[in-house]
């Protein structure tokens, strides 16, 4: 991407509502279009199970490793 000086390149989709918005470095909610979207996304993230797949397996490996030594 070499069009950093192209104003059109600063238009992007809000991760929350997918609305096309213009990048505003002064927007405290960026990359979201608003604080509302930012908060909604966080709530959705917190309500879903975002645990890293395989994490319990790692714990099992570590546990058995400790027991075997
Ligand atoms: Zn939005």
Tab-separated table of C-alpha atoms and ligand atoms in Angstrom:
chain	number	residue	atom	x	y	z
A	1	UNK	CA	0.000	0.000	0.000
A	2	UNK	CA	1.565	3.217	-1.139
A	3	UNK	CA	-1.522	5.418	-1.141
A	4	UNK	CA	-1.101	6.845	2.355
A	5	UNK	CA	-1.685	10.295	0.937
A	6	UNK	CA	-4.964	9.267	-0.631
A	7	UNK	CA	-7.838	10.408	1.603
A	8	UNK	CA	-9.943	7.532	0.273
A	9	UNK	CA	-7.491	5.098	1.849
A	10	UNK	CA	-8.550	6.314	5.273
A	11	UNK	CA	-12.068	4.984	4.830
A	12	UNK	CA	-12.532	1.614	6.467
A	13	UNK	CA	-15.224	-0.573	7.979
A	14	UNK	CA	-15.967	-0.347	11.659
A	15	UNK	CA	-15.188	-3.759	13.231
A	16	UNK	CA	-18.406	-3.495	15.211
A	17	UNK	CA	-21.149	-2.430	12.827
A	18	UNK	CA	-19.245	-2.695	9.509
A	19	UNK	CA	-20.164	0.877	8.677
A	20	UNK	CA	-17.710	2.603	6.393
A	21	UNK	CA	-16.110	5.393	8.349
A	22	UNK	CA	-13.218	7.739	7.853
A	23	UNK	CA	-10.188	7.134	10.011
A	24	UNK	CA	-9.904	9.821	12.634
A	25	UNK	CA	-6.800	9.720	14.775
A	26	UNK	CA	-8.680	11.830	17.310
A	27	UNK	CA	-11.422	9.239	17.637
A	28	UNK	CA	-10.947	7.653	21.087
A	29	UNK	CA	-13.017	4.656	20.034
A	30	UNK	CA	-10.920	3.817	16.986
A	31	UNK	CA	-10.861	1.497	15.172
A	32	UNK	CA	-14.555	1.532	15.991
A	33	UNK	CA	-16.878	4.241	14.748
A	34	UNK	CA	-17.984	5.134	18.249
A	35	UNK	CA	-17.656	4.258	21.926
A	36	UNK	CA	-20.964	2.443	21.572
A	37	UNK	CA	-19.560	0.032	19.007
A	38	UNK	CA	-16.357	-0.329	20.978
A	39	UNK	CA	-18.262	-1.329	24.106
A	40	UNK	CA	-20.583	-3.676	22.258
A	41	UNK	CA	-17.647	-5.455	20.724
A	42	UNK	CA	-15.999	-5.843	24.112
A	43	UNK	CA	-19.195	-7.251	25.602
A	44	UNK	CA	-19.522	-9.735	22.750
A	45	UNK	CA	-15.901	-10.709	23.206
A	46	UNK	CA	-16.325	-11.197	26.939
A	47	UNK	CA	-19.495	-13.253	26.573
A	48	UNK	CA	-18.001	-15.680	24.112
A	49	UNK	CA	-15.552	-18.373	25.028
A	50	UNK	CA	-12.286	-16.959	23.786
A	51	UNK	CA	-10.127	-19.391	25.697
A	52	UNK	CA	-7.168	-20.519	23.655
A	53	UNK	CA	-7.905	-23.955	22.186
A	54	UNK	CA	-5.530	-26.506	23.559
A	55	UNK	CA	-4.753	-24.551	26.683
A	56	UNK	CA	-6.143	-27.267	29.010
A	57	UNK	CA	-4.066	-29.812	27.124
A	58	UNK	CA	-0.964	-27.825	27.870
A	59	UNK	CA	-1.880	-27.858	31.530
A	60	UNK	CA	-2.379	-31.614	31.411
A	61	UNK	CA	1.025	-32.086	29.825
A	62	UNK	CA	2.655	-29.913	32.440
A	63	UNK	CA	0.822	-31.705	35.263
A	64	UNK	CA	1.736	-35.187	34.086
A	65	UNK	CA	5.277	-34.038	33.453
A	66	UNK	CA	5.614	-32.858	37.021
A	67	UNK	CA	4.106	-36.110	38.315
A	68	UNK	CA	6.473	-38.218	36.245
A	69	UNK	CA	9.509	-36.498	37.634
B	1	LIG	ZN1	-19.499	0.943	14.416
